[in-house]
mmCIF file of C-alpha atoms in Angstrom:
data_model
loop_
_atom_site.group_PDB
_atom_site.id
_atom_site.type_symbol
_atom_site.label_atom_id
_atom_site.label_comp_id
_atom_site.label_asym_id
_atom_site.label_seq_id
_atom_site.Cartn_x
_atom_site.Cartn_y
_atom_site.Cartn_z
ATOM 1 C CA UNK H 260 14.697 -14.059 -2.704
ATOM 2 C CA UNK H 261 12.779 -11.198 -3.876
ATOM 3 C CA UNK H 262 13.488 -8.331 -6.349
ATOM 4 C CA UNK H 263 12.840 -4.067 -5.712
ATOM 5 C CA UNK H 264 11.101 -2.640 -8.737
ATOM 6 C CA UNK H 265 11.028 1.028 -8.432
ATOM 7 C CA UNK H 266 8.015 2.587 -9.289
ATOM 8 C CA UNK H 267 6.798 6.420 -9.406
ATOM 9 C CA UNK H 268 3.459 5.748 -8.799
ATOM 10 C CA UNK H 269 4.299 5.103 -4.917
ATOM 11 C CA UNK H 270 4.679 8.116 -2.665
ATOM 12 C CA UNK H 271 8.009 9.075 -0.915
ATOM 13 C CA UNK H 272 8.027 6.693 2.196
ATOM 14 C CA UNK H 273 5.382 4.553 0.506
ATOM 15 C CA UNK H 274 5.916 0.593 0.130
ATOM 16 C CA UNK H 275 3.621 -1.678 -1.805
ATOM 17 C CA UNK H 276 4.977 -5.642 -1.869
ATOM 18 C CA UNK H 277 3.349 -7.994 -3.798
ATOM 19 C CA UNK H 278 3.878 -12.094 -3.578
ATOM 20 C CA UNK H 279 2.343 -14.988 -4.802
ATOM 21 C CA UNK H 280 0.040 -15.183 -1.571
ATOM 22 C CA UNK H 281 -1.302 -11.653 -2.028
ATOM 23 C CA UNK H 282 -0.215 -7.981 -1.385
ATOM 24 C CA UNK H 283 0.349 -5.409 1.078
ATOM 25 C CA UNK H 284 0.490 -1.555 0.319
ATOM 26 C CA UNK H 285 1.687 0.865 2.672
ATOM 27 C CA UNK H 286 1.488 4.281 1.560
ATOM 28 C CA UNK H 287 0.226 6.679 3.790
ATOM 29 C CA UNK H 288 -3.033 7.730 1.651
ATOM 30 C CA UNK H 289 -3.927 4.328 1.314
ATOM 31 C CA UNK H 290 -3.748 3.971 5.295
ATOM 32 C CA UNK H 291 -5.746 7.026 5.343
ATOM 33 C CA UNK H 292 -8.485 6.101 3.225
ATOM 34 C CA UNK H 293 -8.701 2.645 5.341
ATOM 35 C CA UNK H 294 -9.063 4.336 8.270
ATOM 36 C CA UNK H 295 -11.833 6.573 6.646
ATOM 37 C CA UNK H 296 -13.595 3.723 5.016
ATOM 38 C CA UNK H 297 -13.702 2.104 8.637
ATOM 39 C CA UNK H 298 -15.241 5.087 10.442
ATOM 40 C CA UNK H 299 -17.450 5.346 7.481
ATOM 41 C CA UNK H 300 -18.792 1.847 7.126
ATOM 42 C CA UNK H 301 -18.198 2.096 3.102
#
């Protein structure tokens, strides 16, 4: 069972969901700048 914590630092249509095996965020700038770091190689 899990509990939603709004929070204002995620963007509209954003998600971020954290557990005690590790997180996962899926706003769109984050995808973004993972997509840039890949093309980069930073």
């Amino acid at each position: 069972v899990g509990e939603v914590v709004p929070d204002p630092a995620i963007t509209r249509g954003g998600c971020r969901v954290e557990t005690e095996f590790g997180s996962i965020d899926q706003q769109f700038e984050r995808q973004v700048q993972r997509i840039l770091e890949e093309m980069t190689g930073e």
